[in-house]
Short mmCIF file of C-alpha atoms in Angstrom, two decimals:
data_model
loop_
_atom_site.label_atom_id
_atom_site.label_comp_id
_atom_site.label_asym_id
_atom_site.label_seq_id
_atom_site.Cartn_x
_atom_site.Cartn_y
_atom_site.Cartn_z
CA MET A 24 0.17 0.02 0.01
CA ALA A 25 2.73 2.48 0.98
CA ASP A 26 4.61 1.60 -2.28
CA ARG A 27 1.52 2.21 -4.27
CA ALA A 28 0.92 5.51 -2.52
CA LYS A 29 4.76 6.53 -3.03
CA ALA A 30 4.28 5.80 -7.06
CA ILE A 31 1.48 7.76 -7.18
CA LEU A 32 2.76 10.96 -5.41
CA ASP A 33 6.20 10.47 -7.39
CA ARG A 34 4.00 10.39 -10.61
CA ALA A 35 2.25 13.59 -9.69
CA ALA A 36 5.29 15.07 -8.87
CA ASP A 37 6.74 14.24 -11.88
CA ARG A 38 3.98 15.94 -14.06
CA CYS A 39 4.18 18.91 -11.77
CA LEU A 40 7.79 19.53 -12.33
CA ALA A 41 8.17 18.49 -15.91
CA SER A 42 5.78 21.13 -17.11
CA ASN A 43 6.78 23.79 -14.87
CA GLY A 44 10.27 23.03 -16.71
CA GLY A 45 9.08 23.22 -20.21
CA GLY A 46 8.23 19.71 -21.07
CA GLU A 47 12.13 18.58 -19.74
CA PRO A 48 12.31 15.46 -17.69
CA ALA A 49 11.90 15.99 -13.83
CA ASP A 50 14.91 15.92 -11.82
CA PRO A 51 14.53 12.23 -9.71
CA ARG A 52 16.44 14.35 -6.92
CA GLU A 53 13.87 17.07 -6.77
CA ILE A 54 10.98 14.15 -6.90
CA ALA A 55 12.88 12.68 -3.98
CA VAL A 56 12.41 16.18 -2.08
CA VAL A 57 8.76 16.84 -2.87
CA ARG A 58 8.12 13.26 -1.50
CA HIS A 59 9.76 13.38 1.50
CA LEU A 60 8.25 16.85 2.36
CA ALA A 61 4.75 15.08 1.53
CA ALA A 62 5.83 12.44 4.19
CA GLY A 63 6.18 14.95 6.71
CA PHE A 64 3.19 17.20 5.77
CA GLY A 65 0.97 13.73 5.59
CA VAL A 66 0.95 13.73 9.50
CA MET A 67 0.04 17.43 9.79
CA LEU A 68 -2.85 16.92 7.43
CA PHE A 69 -4.67 15.11 10.29
CA ALA A 70 -3.32 16.92 13.09
CA VAL A 71 -4.09 20.48 12.23
CA PRO A 72 -7.66 20.22 11.46
CA LEU A 73 -8.43 18.02 14.62
CA THR A 74 -6.44 21.05 16.79
CA LEU A 75 -8.83 23.45 15.17
CA SER A 76 -11.95 21.54 15.55
CA PHE A 77 -11.40 22.55 19.64
CA TYR A 78 -11.90 26.08 18.46
CA TYR A 79 -14.08 25.83 15.59
CA GLY A 80 -16.85 23.83 14.71
CA PRO A 81 -15.88 21.04 12.16
CA ALA A 82 -17.56 22.58 9.25
CA VAL A 83 -15.14 25.38 9.49
CA ALA A 84 -11.91 23.58 11.23
CA LEU A 85 -11.61 20.66 8.52
CA PRO A 86 -11.51 22.96 5.19
CA LEU A 87 -9.80 25.89 6.91
CA GLY A 88 -7.02 23.42 8.63
CA PHE A 89 -6.62 21.22 5.27
CA ALA A 90 -6.41 24.70 3.16
CA ALA A 91 -3.59 25.83 5.73
CA VAL A 92 -1.51 22.36 5.55
CA VAL A 93 -1.78 22.23 1.63
CA SER A 94 -0.75 25.74 1.19
CA LEU A 95 1.95 25.48 3.59
CA PHE A 96 3.26 22.21 1.74
CA LEU A 97 3.32 24.19 -1.48
CA LEU A 98 5.12 26.77 -0.09
CA CYS A 99 7.92 24.96 1.32
CA ALA A 100 8.26 22.62 -1.72
CA VAL A 101 8.52 25.83 -4.13
CA ALA A 102 11.20 27.28 -1.40
CA LEU A 103 13.15 23.92 -1.40
CA ILE A 104 13.06 23.46 -4.90
CA ALA A 105 14.00 27.03 -5.80
CA LEU A 106 16.98 27.01 -3.37
CA ARG A 107 18.24 23.72 -4.99
CA ARG A 108 17.94 25.23 -8.46
CA THR A 109 19.59 28.39 -7.27
CA ALA A 110 22.54 26.43 -5.91
CA TYR A 111 22.69 24.05 -8.90
CA PRO A 112 21.77 26.00 -11.81
CA ALA A 113 23.37 23.86 -14.26
CA ALA A 114 21.15 20.83 -13.33
CA VAL A 115 18.29 23.33 -15.00
CA ASN A 116 19.96 25.12 -17.65
CA ASP A 117 21.88 22.48 -19.16
CA ALA A 118 19.67 20.06 -21.07
CA ASP A 119 22.86 17.77 -22.21
CA ASP A 120 23.76 17.30 -18.24
CA ALA A 121 20.07 16.87 -17.64
CA GLU A 122 19.95 13.44 -19.61
CA ILE A 123 23.00 11.81 -17.71
CA ARG A 124 21.92 10.06 -14.88
CA SER A 125 25.45 8.93 -13.49
CA PRO A 126 28.88 9.45 -14.67
CA PHE A 127 29.60 5.87 -15.13
CA ASP A 128 27.06 5.98 -18.30
CA VAL A 129 29.96 7.86 -20.36
CA CYS A 130 32.54 5.23 -19.33
CA PRO A 131 33.05 2.70 -22.03
CA GLY A 132 31.89 -1.15 -21.90
CA LEU A 133 29.71 -2.36 -18.91
CA LEU A 134 30.26 -1.49 -15.41
CA LEU A 135 29.25 -4.18 -13.02
CA GLY A 136 28.64 -3.71 -8.86
CA LEU A 137 28.95 -7.16 -7.51
CA ASP A 138 28.60 -8.03 -3.79
CA THR A 139 31.04 -10.01 -2.03
CA ALA A 140 29.37 -13.53 -3.26
CA GLY A 141 29.62 -12.24 -6.99
CA ASN A 142 26.15 -11.60 -7.50
CA VAL A 143 25.00 -8.61 -9.92
CA ARG A 144 23.69 -5.85 -8.06
CA GLU A 145 23.95 -2.54 -10.58
CA ALA A 146 24.92 -2.05 -14.21
CA ALA A 147 25.95 1.21 -16.04
CA GLY A 148 28.46 1.92 -18.70
CA ARG A 149 27.95 3.55 -22.26
CA ASP A 150 27.76 -0.26 -23.55
CA ARG A 151 25.54 -1.20 -20.90
CA GLU A 152 22.59 -1.79 -23.31
CA MET A 153 24.64 -3.93 -25.81
CA PHE A 154 25.84 -6.12 -22.99
CA LEU A 155 22.41 -6.62 -21.03
CA SER A 156 20.97 -7.53 -24.50
CA PHE A 157 22.41 -11.04 -24.24
CA LEU A 158 23.20 -11.58 -20.42
CA ARG A 159 20.64 -13.70 -19.14
CA ASP A 160 18.79 -11.80 -16.53
CA PRO A 161 21.85 -10.76 -14.67
CA PHE A 162 20.51 -8.75 -11.47
CA GLY A 163 20.35 -10.52 -8.60
CA ARG A 164 21.97 -13.75 -9.96
CA PRO A 165 25.76 -14.70 -9.53
CA PHE A 166 28.05 -13.20 -12.55
CA ALA A 167 29.69 -16.46 -12.95
CA ASP A 168 26.50 -18.07 -14.80
CA GLN A 169 27.04 -16.01 -17.62
CA VAL A 170 30.87 -16.88 -17.94
CA HIS A 171 32.30 -19.65 -20.12
CA VAL A 172 32.18 -22.63 -18.03
CA SER A 173 36.01 -23.14 -18.77
CA ASP A 174 36.88 -19.49 -17.22
CA ARG A 175 34.49 -19.72 -14.29
CA ILE A 176 37.25 -21.09 -12.11
CA ALA A 177 39.48 -17.72 -13.16
CA PHE A 178 36.66 -15.72 -11.98
CA VAL A 179 36.12 -17.03 -8.86
CA GLN A 180 39.95 -17.28 -8.17
CA ALA A 181 39.95 -13.21 -8.98
CA LEU A 182 36.96 -12.81 -6.45
CA ASP A 183 38.96 -14.85 -3.63
CA ALA A 184 41.77 -12.55 -4.48
CA LEU A 185 40.17 -9.57 -3.71
CA ARG A 186 38.65 -10.96 -0.49
CA GLN A 187 42.08 -12.04 0.65
CA GLY A 188 43.33 -8.39 0.16
CA ALA A 189 43.85 -7.76 -3.37
CA ASP A 190 42.84 -4.22 -4.50
CA ALA A 191 42.58 -5.23 -8.36
CA VAL A 192 42.48 -7.88 -10.40
CA VAL A 193 42.38 -8.11 -14.37
CA ILE A 194 41.29 -11.13 -16.02
CA ASP A 195 40.13 -12.25 -19.65
CA LEU A 196 36.92 -14.11 -19.79
CA ARG A 197 34.56 -15.39 -22.52
CA LEU A 198 30.94 -14.58 -22.10
CA ASP A 199 28.01 -16.67 -23.36
CA ARG A 200 25.65 -15.50 -25.95
CA PRO A 201 23.36 -16.58 -28.39
CA VAL A 202 24.49 -16.66 -31.87
CA ILE A 203 22.82 -13.48 -33.78
CA GLY A 204 24.35 -13.43 -36.90
CA ILE A 205 27.17 -15.24 -39.04
CA ASP A 206 29.88 -12.56 -38.02
CA GLN A 207 29.04 -13.27 -34.26
CA ALA A 208 30.65 -16.11 -32.17
CA GLN A 209 28.77 -17.83 -29.72
CA PHE A 210 31.15 -16.47 -26.90
CA MET A 211 32.44 -12.75 -26.68
CA ASN A 212 35.97 -12.16 -25.33
CA VAL A 213 35.86 -9.47 -22.84
CA ARG A 214 38.70 -7.95 -20.17
CA MET A 215 37.18 -7.98 -16.49
CA ASP A 216 39.08 -4.99 -14.57
CA MET A 217 37.59 -5.56 -10.94
CA THR A 218 38.10 -3.28 -8.14
CA ALA A 219 37.43 -3.86 -4.26
CA THR A 220 35.86 -1.70 -1.85
CA ARG A 221 36.72 -2.37 1.92
CA LYS A 222 34.76 -1.77 5.22
CA ALA A 223 36.48 -0.02 7.77
CA ASP A 224 38.15 -3.24 9.11
CA GLY A 225 39.37 -4.13 5.74
CA GLN A 226 36.89 -6.78 4.77
CA LEU A 227 35.65 -6.72 1.50
CA ALA A 228 32.40 -4.95 1.00
CA PHE A 229 31.68 -4.56 -2.81
CA VAL A 230 33.27 -5.05 -6.01
CA TYR A 231 33.16 -2.79 -9.07
CA ALA A 232 33.75 -4.25 -12.26
CA GLN A 233 34.73 -3.00 -15.86
CA LEU A 234 33.86 -5.10 -19.24
CA LEU A 235 35.61 -4.28 -22.38
CA ASP A 236 35.15 -6.08 -25.50
CA ILE A 237 38.55 -7.36 -26.78
CA ALA A 238 37.44 -9.15 -29.77
CA GLY A 239 40.15 -7.07 -32.03
CA GLU A 240 42.98 -7.74 -29.44
CA MET A 241 42.11 -11.30 -29.68
CA GLN A 242 42.35 -11.46 -33.44
CA ILE A 243 45.42 -9.75 -33.55
CA ARG A 244 46.83 -12.25 -30.91
CA ASN A 245 45.81 -15.12 -32.76
CA ALA A 246 47.10 -14.00 -35.59
CA ALA A 247 50.58 -13.33 -34.20
CA LEU A 248 50.63 -16.82 -32.67
CA ALA A 249 49.92 -18.30 -36.18
CA LYS A 250 52.69 -16.45 -37.56
CA GLU A 251 55.05 -17.48 -34.76
CA ASP A 252 54.08 -21.13 -35.14
CA GLU A 253 54.63 -21.09 -38.98
CA ALA A 254 57.84 -19.35 -38.22
CA VAL A 255 59.09 -22.06 -35.76
CA ALA A 256 57.80 -24.86 -38.04
CA ALA A 257 59.69 -23.18 -40.99
CA HIS A 258 62.86 -23.04 -38.88
CA GLU A 259 62.70 -26.55 -37.45
CA ALA A 260 61.84 -27.53 -41.22
CA LYS A 261 65.07 -25.81 -42.49
CA SER A 262 67.35 -27.29 -39.74
CA ARG A 263 66.02 -30.97 -40.63
CA PHE A 264 66.73 -30.14 -44.46
CA LEU A 265 70.25 -28.96 -43.69
CA ALA A 266 70.90 -32.04 -41.76
CA ALA A 267 69.58 -34.14 -43.84
CA VAL A 268 71.14 -32.61 -47.01
CA SER A 269 74.51 -32.56 -45.19
CA HIS A 270 74.28 -35.87 -44.17
CA GLU A 271 73.76 -37.18 -47.45
CA LEU A 272 76.29 -35.17 -49.27
CA ARG A 273 79.05 -36.42 -46.64
CA THR A 274 78.81 -40.17 -47.84
CA PRO A 275 79.72 -39.15 -51.58
CA LEU A 276 82.37 -36.88 -50.49
CA ASN A 277 84.28 -39.03 -48.41
CA ALA A 278 84.46 -41.67 -51.52
CA ILE A 279 85.48 -38.75 -53.93
CA LEU A 280 88.11 -37.51 -51.25
CA GLY A 281 89.43 -41.00 -50.60
CA PHE A 282 89.61 -42.22 -54.36
CA SER A 283 91.10 -38.70 -55.30
CA ASP A 284 93.92 -39.19 -52.71
CA ILE A 285 94.51 -42.78 -53.97
CA LEU A 286 95.10 -41.39 -57.76
CA ALA A 287 97.30 -38.48 -56.35
CA GLY A 288 99.58 -40.90 -54.81
CA GLU A 289 99.65 -43.37 -57.67
CA TYR A 290 98.95 -46.43 -55.87
CA PHE A 291 97.93 -48.40 -58.46
CA GLY A 292 100.16 -46.87 -61.44
CA LYS A 293 101.79 -43.70 -62.05
CA LEU A 294 99.52 -41.04 -64.15
CA GLU A 295 100.63 -40.25 -67.48
CA ASN A 296 101.11 -36.43 -67.56
CA ASP A 297 101.22 -33.47 -65.40
CA ARG A 298 97.85 -32.21 -66.55
CA GLN A 299 96.26 -35.48 -65.13
CA ARG A 300 97.85 -34.77 -61.85
CA GLU A 301 96.64 -30.94 -61.57
CA TYR A 302 93.04 -32.25 -62.35
CA VAL A 303 93.22 -35.16 -59.72
CA GLN A 304 94.88 -32.27 -57.20
CA LEU A 305 91.84 -30.05 -58.51
CA ILE A 306 89.38 -32.52 -57.70
CA ARG A 307 90.71 -33.33 -54.18
CA GLN A 308 90.73 -29.35 -53.41
CA SER A 309 87.02 -29.10 -54.69
CA GLY A 310 86.01 -32.06 -52.56
CA ALA A 311 87.78 -30.77 -49.34
CA HIS A 312 86.19 -27.27 -49.89
CA LEU A 313 82.71 -28.61 -50.18
CA LEU A 314 83.57 -30.96 -47.06
CA SER A 315 84.05 -27.83 -45.22
CA VAL A 316 81.30 -26.20 -46.06
CA VAL A 317 78.97 -29.15 -45.26
CA ASN A 318 80.80 -29.34 -41.81
CA ALA A 319 79.77 -25.78 -41.54
CA MET A 320 76.22 -26.35 -42.47
CA LEU A 321 75.89 -29.25 -39.98
CA ASP A 322 77.37 -27.18 -37.00
CA MET A 323 75.13 -24.27 -38.09
CA SER A 324 72.12 -26.25 -38.01
CA LYS A 325 73.19 -27.92 -34.80
CA ILE A 326 73.41 -24.24 -33.07
CA GLU A 327 70.47 -23.38 -34.52
CA ALA A 328 68.43 -26.49 -33.54
CA GLY A 329 69.62 -26.29 -29.85
CA ARG A 330 71.76 -29.45 -30.19
CA TYR A 331 75.51 -28.52 -30.23
CA GLU A 332 77.49 -29.93 -27.52
CA LEU A 333 80.30 -28.21 -25.88
CA MET A 334 82.84 -30.55 -24.40
CA LEU A 335 84.80 -28.62 -21.94
CA GLU A 336 88.45 -29.70 -21.36
CA HIS A 337 91.92 -28.39 -20.25
CA PHE A 338 94.06 -27.73 -23.17
CA VAL A 339 97.29 -25.98 -24.13
CA ILE A 340 96.05 -22.90 -26.18
CA GLY A 341 99.31 -22.12 -27.64
CA GLU A 342 99.43 -25.70 -29.29
CA ALA A 343 96.01 -25.29 -31.05
CA VAL A 344 97.38 -22.00 -32.28
CA SER A 345 100.74 -23.46 -33.87
CA GLU A 346 98.59 -26.15 -35.07
CA CYS A 347 96.36 -23.74 -36.82
CA GLU A 348 99.22 -21.92 -38.26
CA GLN A 349 101.16 -25.04 -39.48
CA MET A 350 97.72 -26.34 -41.04
CA LEU A 351 97.26 -22.92 -42.82
CA SER A 352 100.70 -22.19 -44.01
CA LEU A 353 100.63 -23.84 -47.25
CA GLN A 354 97.64 -21.85 -48.05
CA ALA A 355 99.16 -18.45 -46.86
CA ALA A 356 102.50 -19.37 -48.86
CA SER A 357 100.78 -20.18 -52.06
CA LYS A 358 99.18 -16.79 -51.94
CA GLY A 359 102.35 -14.97 -50.85
CA VAL A 360 100.68 -13.88 -47.60
CA THR A 361 103.16 -14.00 -44.51
CA LEU A 362 101.52 -16.01 -41.34
CA THR A 363 102.72 -15.61 -38.05
CA SER A 364 101.49 -16.22 -34.47
CA ARG A 365 102.77 -14.69 -31.09
CA ILE A 366 101.69 -16.57 -28.17
CA ALA A 367 102.17 -14.65 -24.73
CA ARG A 368 104.54 -16.37 -22.28
CA GLY A 369 102.88 -18.25 -19.39
CA LEU A 370 99.59 -18.62 -21.10
CA GLY A 371 99.24 -22.21 -20.16
CA GLU A 372 95.94 -24.25 -20.06
CA VAL A 373 92.48 -23.04 -20.61
CA VAL A 374 89.11 -24.61 -19.97
CA ALA A 375 86.95 -24.56 -23.28
CA ASP A 376 85.88 -26.77 -26.33
CA GLU A 377 89.10 -27.57 -27.87
CA ARG A 378 87.40 -28.53 -31.14
CA ALA A 379 85.27 -25.40 -31.34
CA VAL A 380 88.35 -23.22 -30.49
CA ARG A 381 90.14 -24.91 -33.30
CA GLN A 382 87.45 -24.11 -35.75
CA VAL A 383 87.01 -20.57 -34.46
CA LEU A 384 90.75 -19.96 -35.16
CA ILE A 385 90.45 -22.01 -38.56
CA ASN A 386 87.96 -19.61 -39.88
CA LEU A 387 89.21 -16.49 -38.71
CA VAL A 388 92.74 -17.50 -39.96
CA GLY A 389 91.27 -18.72 -42.99
CA ASN A 390 89.04 -15.83 -44.17
CA ALA A 391 92.40 -13.40 -43.14
CA ILE A 392 94.33 -15.07 -45.77
CA LYS A 393 91.60 -15.15 -48.25
CA PHE A 394 91.05 -11.63 -48.26
CA THR A 395 94.63 -10.46 -47.86
CA GLU A 396 96.43 -10.07 -51.36
CA SER A 397 99.98 -11.15 -52.05
CA GLY A 398 102.41 -9.57 -50.03
CA GLY A 399 100.29 -8.93 -47.16
CA SER A 400 100.42 -10.20 -43.75
CA VAL A 401 98.05 -12.27 -41.18
CA ILE A 402 99.06 -12.38 -37.57
CA VAL A 403 97.43 -14.27 -34.75
CA ASP A 404 97.88 -13.30 -31.02
CA ALA A 405 97.07 -15.24 -28.03
CA SER A 406 97.07 -13.67 -24.89
CA ARG A 407 95.55 -13.25 -21.10
CA ASP A 408 93.32 -10.12 -20.36
CA GLY A 409 92.45 -10.67 -16.78
CA ARG A 410 90.58 -14.12 -16.55
CA ASP A 411 89.68 -13.86 -20.36
CA LEU A 412 91.46 -15.77 -23.17
CA LYS A 413 91.95 -13.24 -25.72
CA ILE A 414 92.75 -14.22 -29.47
CA VAL A 415 93.40 -11.14 -31.94
CA VAL A 416 93.75 -12.11 -35.89
CA SER A 417 94.92 -9.30 -37.54
CA ASP A 418 95.60 -8.73 -41.51
CA THR A 419 96.21 -6.15 -44.04
CA GLY A 420 93.59 -7.27 -46.42
CA ILE A 421 91.32 -5.65 -48.45
CA GLY A 422 89.10 -4.61 -45.43
CA ILE A 423 85.52 -3.87 -45.00
CA ALA A 424 83.43 -0.78 -45.53
CA PRO A 425 81.38 0.57 -42.71
CA GLU A 426 77.94 0.45 -44.41
CA LYS A 427 78.86 -3.46 -44.80
CA MET A 428 79.86 -4.32 -41.41
CA ALA A 429 76.05 -4.95 -40.14
CA LEU A 430 76.14 -7.96 -42.70
CA ILE A 431 79.07 -9.45 -40.67
CA GLY A 432 78.15 -12.98 -39.23
CA ARG A 433 74.58 -13.26 -41.28
CA PRO A 434 74.65 -17.20 -42.52
CA PHE A 435 75.00 -17.66 -46.20
CA THR A 436 75.76 -13.85 -46.55
CA GLN A 437 79.23 -12.64 -48.35
CA VAL A 438 79.98 -9.25 -47.90
CA HIS A 439 82.19 -8.95 -50.94
CA SER A 440 79.29 -10.26 -53.31
CA ASP A 441 80.70 -8.33 -56.01
CA LEU A 442 84.09 -10.10 -55.87
CA SER A 443 82.08 -13.49 -55.10
CA ARG A 444 84.18 -15.15 -57.89
CA ALA A 445 87.75 -13.99 -56.80
CA TYR A 446 86.76 -14.99 -52.97
CA GLU A 447 84.83 -18.24 -52.86
CA GLY A 448 82.91 -19.21 -49.67
CA SER A 449 79.54 -19.95 -48.39
CA GLY A 450 79.41 -17.22 -45.77
CA LEU A 451 78.86 -19.43 -42.84
CA GLY A 452 82.79 -18.78 -41.39
CA LEU A 453 82.36 -15.87 -39.24
CA SER A 454 78.61 -16.87 -38.19
CA LEU A 455 79.86 -19.98 -36.86
CA VAL A 456 82.68 -17.97 -34.72
CA LYS A 457 80.27 -15.69 -33.35
CA GLY A 458 77.77 -18.76 -32.33
CA LEU A 459 80.67 -20.61 -30.69
CA THR A 460 82.03 -17.63 -29.16
CA ALA A 461 78.76 -16.79 -27.73
CA LEU A 462 78.09 -20.56 -26.37
CA HIS A 463 81.29 -20.05 -24.76
CA GLY A 464 80.13 -16.71 -22.89
CA GLY A 465 82.60 -14.76 -24.71
CA THR A 466 82.54 -11.73 -26.91
CA PHE A 467 83.38 -10.92 -30.88
CA LEU A 468 84.55 -7.52 -32.01
CA MET A 469 85.61 -6.84 -35.47
CA GLU A 470 87.25 -3.58 -36.89
CA SER A 471 87.81 -2.86 -40.34
CA ARG A 472 88.84 -0.10 -42.74
CA PRO A 473 88.94 -0.56 -46.55
CA GLY A 474 91.97 -1.12 -48.38
CA GLU A 475 93.96 -1.33 -44.77
CA GLY A 476 92.97 -4.47 -43.22
CA THR A 477 90.51 -6.23 -40.42
CA VAL A 478 91.31 -6.90 -36.62
CA VAL A 479 89.33 -9.40 -35.14
CA THR A 480 89.17 -10.04 -31.34
CA VAL A 481 87.50 -12.94 -29.40
CA ARG A 482 87.17 -13.09 -25.85
CA LEU A 483 86.76 -16.33 -23.94
CA PRO A 484 86.52 -16.85 -20.29
CA ALA A 485 89.79 -18.73 -19.47
CA ASP A 486 88.53 -20.85 -16.77
CA GLY A 487 85.23 -22.10 -18.58
CA SER A 488 82.87 -20.08 -16.40
CA GLY A 489 81.24 -18.30 -19.24
CA VAL A 490 79.22 -21.62 -20.29
CA GLU A 491 77.89 -21.73 -16.69
CA ALA A 492 77.32 -18.09 -16.46
CA GLU A 493 75.27 -18.21 -19.72
CA ALA A 494 73.20 -21.52 -18.45
CA VAL A 495 69.33 -21.31 -18.18
CA ASP A 496 67.85 -24.34 -16.46
CA GLY A 497 70.68 -26.61 -17.12
CA HIS A 498 70.74 -25.43 -20.93
CA ASN A 499 72.99 -22.62 -22.44
CA THR A 500 70.81 -20.19 -24.34
CA VAL A 501 72.18 -17.83 -26.85
CA GLU A 502 70.94 -15.77 -29.72
CA PHE A 503 72.25 -17.11 -33.15
CA PRO A 504 73.53 -15.60 -35.21
CA PRO A 505 74.48 -13.34 -32.09
CA ARG A 506 74.64 -9.49 -32.69
CA LEU A 507 77.67 -7.42 -31.48
CA LYS A 508 77.04 -5.67 -28.04
CA ALA A 509 76.38 -1.96 -28.19
CA MET A 510 79.21 -1.96 -25.93
CA ASP A 511 81.60 -3.83 -28.22
CA ARG A 512 80.51 -2.19 -31.59
CA PRO A 513 83.74 -0.59 -33.36
CA ASP A 514 83.87 2.97 -34.33
CA ALA A 515 82.75 2.24 -37.74
CA MET A 516 79.24 0.65 -36.51
CA GLU A 517 78.19 3.60 -34.23
CA SER A 518 76.19 4.92 -36.93
CA GLU A 519 74.66 1.69 -38.04
CA ARG A 520 71.16 0.66 -36.61
CA LYS A 521 70.46 -2.81 -35.21
CA THR A 522 70.12 -5.46 -37.86
CA GLY A 523 67.16 -7.61 -38.23
CA TYR A 524 68.84 -10.95 -38.11
CA ASP A 525 66.80 -14.00 -38.03
CA GLU A 526 66.99 -15.11 -34.28
CA ALA A 527 67.31 -18.67 -33.07
CA LYS A 528 68.13 -20.28 -30.36
CA ALA A 529 71.10 -22.37 -29.57
CA LYS A 530 71.43 -24.73 -26.48
CA ILE A 531 74.02 -27.22 -24.72
CA ALA A 532 72.15 -30.46 -24.97
#
């Protein structure tokens, strides 16, 4: 009965205030003022006529008292509303502000008020109507009922985190909705930002949540994941292809090298002339070069696939440098290049993968000889610099232009492509050097000037600690091909931007 009377009174006040305001909707707060004032004067409507009836007859007391109470009520209502409109003129003069019931109505998405049990108590937001069009009667029910079954645990855990003391929690959910059209999915991806309000004792009192549609973000995320999967699959396919091709090439190459050695040694009869001996030697040299390329491809594929095994051991680095010098001295002599080595006294033993260090030396010295003209020199220096082993290979060769330095170390990339016929190679040498150096936890630095020569410096922890320092969960992971660090870049590369090498992961298996 009381609710019905309240509704009747609110409708009457709304009509009066709306007509007085030029047809604009009445302010709910002014209606509330009239309602509370009427409740107070309702008691006076009976008390005043009853009091006057003791002094006047009922015929006079009843209309007089009723008129007096109604007049006083109208005067008080007009005065209160006038005072309020004077204090808040924008609420009357600005028609746009009159249409805004709450500041939350201009916030994007859907804003929900949840109690401590997760039940929906109120809703607002700019997209309120859109969300409520498919939410199944949300008010007074647990919001979890609207969430995809697989995401309900995440919602409950977020609500529990707020109960445990968290101030805010952000989660991604899927809301169940009927399929309206072919462009709409059954579930809507939303991001829910939940903020807690607390009582004086710190207990959770209420939760305000904002829901935003993240369909566009999910499309971008799914596309990125698909591209990443494609890149990983392509990288694995490339590594398997390199390993398979390299393995298949080594078998016939071993036969070519073996039979060419037999022919060159004239074990089954002498060759008839020098031209035949020259051709046999060319076959032997070409096979050896191709085998070195195949071995480099195998090593590179192992590093990229994360299966290159470093076998740490103690060995004398001076002996490794001397053996490298002896191995390549004939190649240097045939080009008229002077090859020398300088090993510091007391250099002693180091801890590293001896095969990998020898490969680094051979590749660096071989490159230096290849790009040094007759009459030039190549020098190999080995020394200690603190706790590091420092290997420096310098030459007086053709050098490298500053704009080409960014290409150094990229697999199958030759800096001197215009001279590729004069300087053969696969472009894997420096790439392997950088990869093997990074696996040891070392650094690679190259400085060069066109026409003057090149200096390559490799630093490796002499005690093998760099391998352990680079280890992650028992595996050594490096970027391949590794980029030069900013602090290690030569002066000629300061103006170069970071290049977009293809990244891969190499691990110690």
